[in-house]
Structure formats: structure tokens, C-alpha cells
Coordinates of C-alpha atoms in Angstrom, one line a residue:
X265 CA -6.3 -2.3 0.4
X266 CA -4.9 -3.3 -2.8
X267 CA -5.3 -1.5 -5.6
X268 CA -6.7 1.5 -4.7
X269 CA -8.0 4.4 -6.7
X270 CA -6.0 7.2 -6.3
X271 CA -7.8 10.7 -5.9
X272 CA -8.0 12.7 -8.6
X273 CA -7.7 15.6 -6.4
X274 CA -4.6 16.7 -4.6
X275 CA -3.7 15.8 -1.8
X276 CA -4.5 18.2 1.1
X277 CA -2.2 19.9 3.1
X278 CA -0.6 19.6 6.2
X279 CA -3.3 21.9 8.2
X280 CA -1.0 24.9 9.9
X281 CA -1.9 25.5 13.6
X282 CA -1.1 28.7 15.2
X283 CA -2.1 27.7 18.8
X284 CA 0.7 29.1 21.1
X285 CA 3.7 26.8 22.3
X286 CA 2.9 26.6 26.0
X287 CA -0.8 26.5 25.9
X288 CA -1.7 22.9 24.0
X289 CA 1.1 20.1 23.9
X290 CA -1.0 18.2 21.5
X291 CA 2.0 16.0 20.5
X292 CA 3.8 14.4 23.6
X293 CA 4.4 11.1 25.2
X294 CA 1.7 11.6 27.9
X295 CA -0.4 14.6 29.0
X296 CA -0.3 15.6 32.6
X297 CA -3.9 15.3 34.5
X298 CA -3.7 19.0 35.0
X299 CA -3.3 19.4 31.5
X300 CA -5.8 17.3 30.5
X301 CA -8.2 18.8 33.0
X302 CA -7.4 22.3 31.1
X303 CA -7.9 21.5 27.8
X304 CA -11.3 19.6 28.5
X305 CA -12.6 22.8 30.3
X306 CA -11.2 25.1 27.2
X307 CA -8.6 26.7 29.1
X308 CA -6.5 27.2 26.0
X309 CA -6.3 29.6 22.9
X310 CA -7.8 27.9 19.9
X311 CA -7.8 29.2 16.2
X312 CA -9.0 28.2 13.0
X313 CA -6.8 25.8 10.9
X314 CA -7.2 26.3 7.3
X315 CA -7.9 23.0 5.6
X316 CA -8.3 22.7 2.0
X317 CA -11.5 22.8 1.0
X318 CA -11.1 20.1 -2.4
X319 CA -11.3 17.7 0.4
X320 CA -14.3 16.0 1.1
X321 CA -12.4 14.6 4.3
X322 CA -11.9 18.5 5.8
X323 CA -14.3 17.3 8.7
X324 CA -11.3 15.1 10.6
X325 CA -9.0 17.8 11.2
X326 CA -11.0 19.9 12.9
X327 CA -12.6 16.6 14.6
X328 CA -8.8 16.1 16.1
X329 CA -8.4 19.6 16.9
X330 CA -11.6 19.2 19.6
X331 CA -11.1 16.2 21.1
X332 CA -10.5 15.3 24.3
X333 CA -7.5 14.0 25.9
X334 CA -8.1 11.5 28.3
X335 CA -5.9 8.0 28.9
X336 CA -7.0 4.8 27.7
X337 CA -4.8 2.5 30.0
X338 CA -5.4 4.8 33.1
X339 CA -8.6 7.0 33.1
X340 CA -11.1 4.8 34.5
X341 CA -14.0 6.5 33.0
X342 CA -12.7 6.3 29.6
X343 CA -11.6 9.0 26.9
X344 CA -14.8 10.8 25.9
X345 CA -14.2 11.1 22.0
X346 CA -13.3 6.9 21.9
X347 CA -17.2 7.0 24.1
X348 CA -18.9 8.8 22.1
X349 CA -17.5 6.9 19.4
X350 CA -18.6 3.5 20.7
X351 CA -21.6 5.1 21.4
X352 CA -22.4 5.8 17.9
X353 CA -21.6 2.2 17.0
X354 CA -24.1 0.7 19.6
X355 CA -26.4 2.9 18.0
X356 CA -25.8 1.9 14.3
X357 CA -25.7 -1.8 14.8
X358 CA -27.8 -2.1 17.8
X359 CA -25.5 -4.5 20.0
X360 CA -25.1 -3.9 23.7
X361 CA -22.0 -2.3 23.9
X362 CA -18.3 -1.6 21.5
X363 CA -14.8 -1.4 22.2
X364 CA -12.5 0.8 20.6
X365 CA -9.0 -1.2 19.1
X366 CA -5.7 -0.4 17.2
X367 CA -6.7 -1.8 13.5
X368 CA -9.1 -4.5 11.7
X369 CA -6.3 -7.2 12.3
X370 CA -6.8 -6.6 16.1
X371 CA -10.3 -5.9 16.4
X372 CA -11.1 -9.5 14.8
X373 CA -8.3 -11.2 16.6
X374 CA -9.8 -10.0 20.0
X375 CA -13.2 -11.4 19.2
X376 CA -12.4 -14.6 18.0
X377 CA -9.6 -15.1 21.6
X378 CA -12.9 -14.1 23.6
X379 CA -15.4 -16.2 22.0
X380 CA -12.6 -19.1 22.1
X381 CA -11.7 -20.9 25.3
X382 CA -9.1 -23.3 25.0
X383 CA -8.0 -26.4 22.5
X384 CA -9.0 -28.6 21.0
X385 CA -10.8 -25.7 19.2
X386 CA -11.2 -25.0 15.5
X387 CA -12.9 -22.1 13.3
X388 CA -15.1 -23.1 10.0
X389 CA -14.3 -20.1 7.6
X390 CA -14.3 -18.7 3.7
X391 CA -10.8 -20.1 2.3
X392 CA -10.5 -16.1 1.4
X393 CA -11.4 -14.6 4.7
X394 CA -9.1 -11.5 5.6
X395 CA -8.5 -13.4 9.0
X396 CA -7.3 -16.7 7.4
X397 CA -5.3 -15.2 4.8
X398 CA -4.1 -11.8 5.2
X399 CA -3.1 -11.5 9.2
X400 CA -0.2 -13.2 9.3
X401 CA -1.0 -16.0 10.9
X402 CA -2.3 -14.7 14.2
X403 CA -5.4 -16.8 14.5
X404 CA -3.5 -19.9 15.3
X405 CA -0.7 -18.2 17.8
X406 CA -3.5 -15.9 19.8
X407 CA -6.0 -18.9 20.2
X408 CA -4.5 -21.6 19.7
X409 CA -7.1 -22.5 17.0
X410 CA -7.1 -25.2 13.7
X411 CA -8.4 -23.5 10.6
X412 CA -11.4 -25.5 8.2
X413 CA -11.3 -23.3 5.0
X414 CA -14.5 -23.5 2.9
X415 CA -14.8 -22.9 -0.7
X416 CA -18.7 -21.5 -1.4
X417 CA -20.0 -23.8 -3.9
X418 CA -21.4 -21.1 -5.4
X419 CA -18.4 -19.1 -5.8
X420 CA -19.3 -16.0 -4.0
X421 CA -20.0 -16.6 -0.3
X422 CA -20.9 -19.3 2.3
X423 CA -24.2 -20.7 2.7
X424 CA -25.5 -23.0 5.2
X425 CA -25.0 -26.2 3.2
X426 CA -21.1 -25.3 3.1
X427 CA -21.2 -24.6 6.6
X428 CA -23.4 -27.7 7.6
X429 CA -20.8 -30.1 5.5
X430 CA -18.4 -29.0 7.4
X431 CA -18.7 -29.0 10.9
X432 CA -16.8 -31.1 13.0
X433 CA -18.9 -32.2 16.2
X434 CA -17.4 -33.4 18.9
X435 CA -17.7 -37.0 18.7
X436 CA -14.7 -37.8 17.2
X437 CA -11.4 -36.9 19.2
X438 CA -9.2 -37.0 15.8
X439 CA -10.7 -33.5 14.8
X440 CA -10.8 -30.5 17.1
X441 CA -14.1 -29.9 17.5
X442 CA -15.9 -26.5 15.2
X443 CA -16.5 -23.8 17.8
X444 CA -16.4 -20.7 15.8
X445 CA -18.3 -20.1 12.6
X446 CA -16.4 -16.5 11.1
X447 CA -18.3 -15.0 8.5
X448 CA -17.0 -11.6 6.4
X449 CA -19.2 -8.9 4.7
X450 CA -18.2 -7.6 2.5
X451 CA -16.0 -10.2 1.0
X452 CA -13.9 -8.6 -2.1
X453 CA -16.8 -6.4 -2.9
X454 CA -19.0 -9.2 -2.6
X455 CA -22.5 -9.5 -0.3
X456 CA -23.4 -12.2 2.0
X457 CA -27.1 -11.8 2.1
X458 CA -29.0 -11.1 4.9
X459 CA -31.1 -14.6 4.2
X460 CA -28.0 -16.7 3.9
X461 CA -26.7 -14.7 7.3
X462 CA -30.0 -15.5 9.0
X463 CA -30.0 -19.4 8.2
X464 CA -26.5 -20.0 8.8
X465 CA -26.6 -18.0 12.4
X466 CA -30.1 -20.1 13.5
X467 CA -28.2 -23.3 12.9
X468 CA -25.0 -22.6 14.3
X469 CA -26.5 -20.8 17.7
X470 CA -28.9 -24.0 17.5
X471 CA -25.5 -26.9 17.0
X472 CA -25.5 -29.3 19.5
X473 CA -22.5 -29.1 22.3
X474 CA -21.9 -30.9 25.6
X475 CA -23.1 -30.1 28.9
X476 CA -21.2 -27.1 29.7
X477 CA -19.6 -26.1 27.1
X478 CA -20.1 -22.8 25.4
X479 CA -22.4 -22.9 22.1
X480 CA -21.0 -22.2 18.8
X481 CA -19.8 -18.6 18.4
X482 CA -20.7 -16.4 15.4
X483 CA -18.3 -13.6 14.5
X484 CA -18.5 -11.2 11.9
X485 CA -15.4 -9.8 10.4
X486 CA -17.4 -6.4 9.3
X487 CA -14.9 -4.6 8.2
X488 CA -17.1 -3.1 5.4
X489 CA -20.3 -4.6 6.4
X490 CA -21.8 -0.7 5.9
X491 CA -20.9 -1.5 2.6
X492 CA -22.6 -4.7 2.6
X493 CA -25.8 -3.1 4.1
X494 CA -26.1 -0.4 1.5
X495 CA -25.2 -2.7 -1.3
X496 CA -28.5 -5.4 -0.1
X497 CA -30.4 -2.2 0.9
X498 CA -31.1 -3.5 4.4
X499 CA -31.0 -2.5 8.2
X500 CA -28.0 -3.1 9.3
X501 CA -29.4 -3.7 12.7
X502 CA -31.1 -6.5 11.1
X503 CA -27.8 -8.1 10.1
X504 CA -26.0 -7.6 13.1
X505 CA -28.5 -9.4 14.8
X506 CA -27.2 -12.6 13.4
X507 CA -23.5 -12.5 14.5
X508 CA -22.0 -12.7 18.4
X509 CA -19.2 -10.0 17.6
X510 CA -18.5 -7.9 14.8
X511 CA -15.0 -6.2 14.2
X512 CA -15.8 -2.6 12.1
X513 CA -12.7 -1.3 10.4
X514 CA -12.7 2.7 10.1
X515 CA -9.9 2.8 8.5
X516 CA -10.7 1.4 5.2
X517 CA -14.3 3.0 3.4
X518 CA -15.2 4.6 6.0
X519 CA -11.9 7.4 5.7
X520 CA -10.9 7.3 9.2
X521 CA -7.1 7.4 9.6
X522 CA -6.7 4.6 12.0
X523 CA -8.9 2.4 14.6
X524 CA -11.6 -0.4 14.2
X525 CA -14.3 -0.9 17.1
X526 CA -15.9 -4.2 18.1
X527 CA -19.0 -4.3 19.4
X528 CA -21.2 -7.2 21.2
X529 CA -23.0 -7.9 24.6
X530 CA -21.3 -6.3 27.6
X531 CA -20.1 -9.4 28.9
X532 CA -18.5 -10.1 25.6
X533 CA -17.0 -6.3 25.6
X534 CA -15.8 -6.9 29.3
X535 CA -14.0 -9.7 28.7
X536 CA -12.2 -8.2 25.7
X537 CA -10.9 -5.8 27.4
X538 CA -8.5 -7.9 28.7
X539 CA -7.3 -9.5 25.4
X540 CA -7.1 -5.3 23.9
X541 CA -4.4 -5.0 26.9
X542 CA -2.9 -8.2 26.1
X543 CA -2.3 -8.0 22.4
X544 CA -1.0 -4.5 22.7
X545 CA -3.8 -2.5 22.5
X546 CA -3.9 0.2 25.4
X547 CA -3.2 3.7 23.9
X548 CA -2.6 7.3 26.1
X549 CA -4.7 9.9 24.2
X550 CA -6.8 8.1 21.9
X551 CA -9.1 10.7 21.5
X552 CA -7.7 12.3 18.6
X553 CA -7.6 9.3 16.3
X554 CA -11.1 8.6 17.8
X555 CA -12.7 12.1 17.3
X556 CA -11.6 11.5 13.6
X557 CA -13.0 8.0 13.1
X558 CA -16.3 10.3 14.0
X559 CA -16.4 12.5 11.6
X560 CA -15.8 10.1 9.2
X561 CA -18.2 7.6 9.8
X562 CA -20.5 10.4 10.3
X563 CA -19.6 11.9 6.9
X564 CA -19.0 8.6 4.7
X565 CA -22.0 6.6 5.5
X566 CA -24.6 8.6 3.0
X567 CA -22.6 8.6 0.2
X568 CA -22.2 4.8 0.3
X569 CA -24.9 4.8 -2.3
X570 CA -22.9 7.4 -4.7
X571 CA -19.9 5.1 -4.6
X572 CA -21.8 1.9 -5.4
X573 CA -23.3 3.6 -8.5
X574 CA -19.5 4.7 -9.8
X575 CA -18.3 1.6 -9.2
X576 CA -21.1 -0.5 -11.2
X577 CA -21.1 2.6 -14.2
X578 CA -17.5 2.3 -13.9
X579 CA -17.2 -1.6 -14.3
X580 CA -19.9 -1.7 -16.7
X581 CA -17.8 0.8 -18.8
X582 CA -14.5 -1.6 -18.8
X583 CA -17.0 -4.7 -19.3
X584 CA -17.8 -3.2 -22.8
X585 CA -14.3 -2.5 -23.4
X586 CA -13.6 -6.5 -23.2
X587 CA -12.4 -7.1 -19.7
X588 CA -13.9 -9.3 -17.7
X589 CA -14.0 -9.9 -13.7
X590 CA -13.4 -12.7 -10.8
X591 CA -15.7 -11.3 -8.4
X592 CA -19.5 -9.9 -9.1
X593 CA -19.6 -6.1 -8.5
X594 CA -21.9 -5.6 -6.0
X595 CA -20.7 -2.8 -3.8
X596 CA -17.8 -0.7 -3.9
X597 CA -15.0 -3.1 -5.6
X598 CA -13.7 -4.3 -9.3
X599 CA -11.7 -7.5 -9.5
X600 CA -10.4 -7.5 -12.9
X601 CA -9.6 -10.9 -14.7
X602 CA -6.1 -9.9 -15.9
X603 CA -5.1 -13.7 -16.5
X604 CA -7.9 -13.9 -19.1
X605 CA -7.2 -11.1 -21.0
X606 CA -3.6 -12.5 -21.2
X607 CA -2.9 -9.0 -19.4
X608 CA 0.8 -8.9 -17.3
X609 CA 0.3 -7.1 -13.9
X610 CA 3.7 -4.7 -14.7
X611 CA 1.4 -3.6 -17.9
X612 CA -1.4 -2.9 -15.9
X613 CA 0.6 -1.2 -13.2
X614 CA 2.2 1.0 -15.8
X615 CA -0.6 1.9 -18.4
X616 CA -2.6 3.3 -15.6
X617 CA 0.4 5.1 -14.0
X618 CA 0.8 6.8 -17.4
X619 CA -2.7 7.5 -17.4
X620 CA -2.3 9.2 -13.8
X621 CA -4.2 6.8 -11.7
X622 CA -2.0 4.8 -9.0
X623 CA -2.6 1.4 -8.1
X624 CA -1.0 -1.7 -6.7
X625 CA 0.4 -5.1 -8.7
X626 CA -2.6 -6.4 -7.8
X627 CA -5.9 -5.9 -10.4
X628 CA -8.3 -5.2 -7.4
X629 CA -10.1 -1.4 -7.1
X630 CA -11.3 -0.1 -4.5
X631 CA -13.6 2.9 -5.1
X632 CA -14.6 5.0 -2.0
X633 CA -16.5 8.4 -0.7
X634 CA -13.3 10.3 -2.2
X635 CA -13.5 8.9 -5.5
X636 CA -14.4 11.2 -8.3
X637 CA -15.9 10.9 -11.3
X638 CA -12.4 12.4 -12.9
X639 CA -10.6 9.6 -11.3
X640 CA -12.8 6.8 -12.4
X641 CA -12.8 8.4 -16.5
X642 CA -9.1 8.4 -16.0
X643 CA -9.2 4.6 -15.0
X644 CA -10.9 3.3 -18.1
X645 CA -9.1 5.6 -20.6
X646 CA -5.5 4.0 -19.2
X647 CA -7.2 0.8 -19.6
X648 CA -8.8 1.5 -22.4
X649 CA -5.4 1.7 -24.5
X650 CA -4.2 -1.1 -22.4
X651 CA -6.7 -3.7 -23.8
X652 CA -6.5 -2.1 -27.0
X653 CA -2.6 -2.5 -27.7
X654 CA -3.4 -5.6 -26.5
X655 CA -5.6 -6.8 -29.2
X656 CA -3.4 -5.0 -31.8
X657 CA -0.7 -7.6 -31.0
X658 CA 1.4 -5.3 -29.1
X659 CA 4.5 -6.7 -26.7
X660 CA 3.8 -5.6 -23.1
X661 CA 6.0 -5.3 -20.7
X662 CA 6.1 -8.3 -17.9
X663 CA 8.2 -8.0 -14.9
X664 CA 7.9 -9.3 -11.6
X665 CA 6.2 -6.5 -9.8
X666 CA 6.2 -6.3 -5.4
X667 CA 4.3 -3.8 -3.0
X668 CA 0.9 -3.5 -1.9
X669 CA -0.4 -7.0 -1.4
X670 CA 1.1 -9.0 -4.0
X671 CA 2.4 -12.7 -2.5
X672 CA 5.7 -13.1 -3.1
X673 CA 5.7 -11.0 -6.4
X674 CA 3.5 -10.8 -9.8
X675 CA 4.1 -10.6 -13.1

């Protein structure tokens, strides 16, 4: 995430846990079977861990504290915190089945090296898709894939005359051939429609290929498609509908501190299985991180809404001050237009620091279910004197700023 909206409360405290030594090794490289077997029957001493209640995240530290402790590489039957969780994803989205992964970066690498066989192979994508631009590379080395970048000729997202203009069929053995369509929602802050969804899927899943060879795949890097659904105001089982595979990230809106799950039919989920082992992804108690991912999602979901509204009353707020924006504001995120203010990133890094909000060289915010209204008022009054020493002529400073997600430096 690049600039993101710091809290405007403090942070919370390490929880203190006065569970005896010898009775829960909660931290260690693997936990004996007998151990496990223990814990998961209760066969321990457990108190309350006092967690600060400014928090609106309190729920995940007591989420960890409960869960179970099962191995992911070796338990055959699974951890049943990462179930549960997976579980809860089938339910939401309505696909047949979900996987538990490391991170967003894996979770959509592991569905686009399942839907993809072997070369010649390309992927038709945005030209800003998080899995084109910001995974280092990894689509090309894991799959073995060629890239077409679109640019929406409308600015905002894909449509199906983008897509349909450039798909590369098979005839011609110059051009790998188009065998994933990758679609993201949302896409900085920005829906792709349900109706636009719908069209695009029908055509792809409908796109001519040779005897034999698997149809066109439709993946759906969904990182914040929750998001996306509360921004259009739709089922999200509706939109999930459209797509093959869809990578959720719970690590980003949703609070959760680490862990993505993708989800599509049980073949699909099978078969990825293998490629989670492969790239890495085989973890020993999972349970923890899983149990927390739970409460989260759980917890973030309804206030989606709440955070939408802050963010639009929030951008509507720096609109009047005279800034303008690169992306519409749809759901949760403000792109500000620093070039056309004539605005250097340092300045913009530095007003707001004085102003006791923290962001990265990058002018992008990211509001979510911890933002407060305090946080957001402190946000436009530091930008608020930036914009006005700006039109009163004064120097500001310009340096070449690094961190956060800044390529190769900005000033």
C-alpha cells in the first residue's frame, strides 16, 4: 500500500500473556503432535490478555490466542482455523472451494501457473495490473507467460472492446497465443462493473480454441474486490460468478496481518495445491495467522460502507481546496494529481508529516476500517496549508524522496 493513512489513534500494545512457561509453546519451530493434541482439547491454562480497547482491531489477538495448531505441510486433514477460514470464503463468494496462501503476490501467482499450461502462452491484462507491475516480475519466470498490456480507452478499466482488440488467436505462430484474460477489482480505488465483468467473461469463456486445448481462463486478482462489491452495491456472489479464480488479499482492507486465500472449483484448488508447495507456500502452524484473517474479515466487512463515505467527504473536501485527482473516487482510495498542482512529492511528504499524518512519496491514500474521522481532518488541514503556500508563491522543498513504492525515487 502506498500512501497510507496513518491512525490517528495509538498504536496498540504488545498484548502481555501470563500463560505459564511449560504449558503453551505458542512460539517454536514445530509443535509436537502431543502438544498439538493438548492444546486442541484445552489442556492448558489460558487467561485473559488485556488488549487496548482504542483498537477497533482488538478481535485478532484473542482470535490468535484460540486457534488451533495443526501443520499445513503434514496434517492431512488440514489446520482447522486456515478451514474454517476457507470455509468462510466459499461461503462469501460462492465458489466451490479456497486455498489458504502466504500473500496477494502468491495467491495470484498460483492461479494464473494453474490455469496456464505451457508456452507458447500469453496473458491479456490492464497495463496497471498489480500482477504486471508490482510483483517483480514473477508472471513470466513461474509460467513462462508473454504479457499484452491494455490501456482502457476509457481511462478507468477494461471493457470488452479492449479485450476483444486484443486477443491473439491462435492462427498465427508469430504471437503466443491469448490464454488468460486477468482482470483486478478494485483497481487504484477504481470499480470494474459488474456489466463490464459479465460481458467480458461470456466472450472470453465463449473464444474459440483448438480441439483440446483448454478454453480461455478468467482470473480475478480480487485483492479488494469486497471493496469493489460495496462500492457498486452488488452480490458479490454475482461477480464472482464471472471469473475462474479469484486471489483475496486479507492483508490489505480487510486488517488481517498476513495471508490471501484463493478460491475456485475443486479441481482448480487441487491442482494448486501443488504450485502453493512449489512456490514456497507450506507453513507449520498456520492457524494463528489464519484465526486472525477471521476476525478480521469478519469484523471489516460492514464497515466497508463507513470507509467509502470518508473517503468521498474526504476527497470532496481537498477537491474544493483546488486539488485535483488521476483516478475517480469510487471506493476506499484518493489519487491526488500532484504534477498538476505543480506540487513536489518531498513537500507533500513533509507538510503532512508536520501535520501528523504519515504517508509514503507516493500521493496515493488509502483509507480503511481503522481510519478516523480525526485522521482524515488532519489530512486536509496539512494539505490545506500545502496548496495554500503554494498559491502564495512560496519555495517548496523538492528532493528526491525513496520508500514505500516509489520507482526508483520521486521528487
Amino acid at each position: 500500500m502506498t500512501g497510507v493513512l496513518a491512525r490517528s489513534v495509538s498504536t496498540p500494545r504488545r498484548p502481555t500473556c501470563s500463560l505459564r512457561k511449560k504449558k503453551l509453546h505458542m512460539i517454536s519451530a514445530r509443535m509436537s503432535s502431543r502438544h498439538r493434541r493438548e492444546y486442541d482439547a484445552g489442556n492448558y491454562e489460558k487467561k485473559s490478555i488485556p488488549w487496548e480497547t482504542q483498537s477497533r482491531a482488538s478481535e485478532s489477538p484473542g482470535a490468535i490466542i484460540d486457534a488451533t495448531f495443526a501443520d499445513d505441510v503434514f496434517d492431512e486433514g488440514g489446520d482447522p482455523s486456515v478451514t474454517a477460514l476457507e470455509q468462510k470464503l466459499v461461503e462469501l463468494t460462492g465458489k466451490e472451494a479456497a486455498l489458504w496462501v502466504l500473500s496477494g503476490t502468491m495467491g495470484n501467482q498460483i492461479c494464473l501457473r494453474t490455469h496456464l499450461t505451457q508456452p507458447p502462452h500469453s496473458v491479456l491484462l490492464d497495463h496497471r495490473a498489480h500482477i504486471y507491475t508490482w510483483e517483480s516480475g514473477a508472471l513470466p519466470v513461474m509460467s513462462q507467460a508473454s504479457v499484452t498490456p491494455v490501456h482502457p480507452a476509457n481511462g478507468i478499466h477494461l471493457t470488452l472492446e479492449d479485450v476483444k482488440k486484443n486477443m491473439i488467436p491462435e492462427e498465427n505462430f508469430h504471437f503466443p497465443p491469448t490464454r488468460v484474460v486477468a482482470l483486478e477489482n478494485t483497481l487504484n480505488g477504481t470499480v470494474l462493473p459488474l456489466k463490464h465483468a459479465k460481458e467480458i467473461s461470456d466472450y472470453v469463456r465463449s473464444y474459440p480454441v483448438s480441439p483440446g486445448q483448454k478454453r480461455v481462463a478468467m482470473p480475478l486478482d480480487g485483492a479488494r474486490v469486497f471493496d469493489a462489491a460495496a462500492g457498486e452495491g452488488i452480490d458479490i456472489k454475482d461477480y464472482c460468478a464471472c471469473f475462474d479464480s479469484i486471489s483475496v488479499c486479507l492483508a490489505k482492507g480487510v486488517g488481517a496481518p498476513i495471508g490471501s486465500v484463493i478460491l475456485g472449483s475443486k479441481p482448480f484448488i487441487a491442482r494448486a495445491k501443488w504450485f502453493k508447495k512449489m512456490f514456497g507456500g507450506g507453513t507449520r502452524q498456520p492457524g494463528m495467522m489464519a484465526a486472525a484473517a477471521h476476525a478480521a474479515l469478519t469484523n471489516s466487512i460492514p464497515q466497508l460502507p463507513r470507509v467509502h463515505s470518508l473517503t468521498k467527504s474526504t476527497a470532496a473536501r481537498l477537491s474544493a481546496l483546488g486539488y485535483t485527482f488521476s483516478s475517480p473516487v469510487q471506493t476506499n482510495m484518493i489519487l491526488l494529481d500532484l504534477e498538476a498542482a505543480g506540487i513536489p512529492v518531498a513537500a507533500f511528504v513533509d507538510y503532512l508529516t508536520e501535520a501528523g499524518v504519515q504517508v509514503f512519496p507516493t500521493p496515493r491514500l488509502v483509507f480503511h476500517y481503522q481510519t478516523a474521522q480525526e485522521a482524515a481532518d488532519k489530512l486536509v488541514d496539512g494539505l490545506g496549508l500545502l496548496i495554500q503556500d503554494k498559491k502564495a508563491g512560496k519555495d517548496l522543498v523538492a528532493r528526491k524522496m525513496t520508500g514505500g513504492y516509489a520507482k526508483g525515487g520521486s521528487e
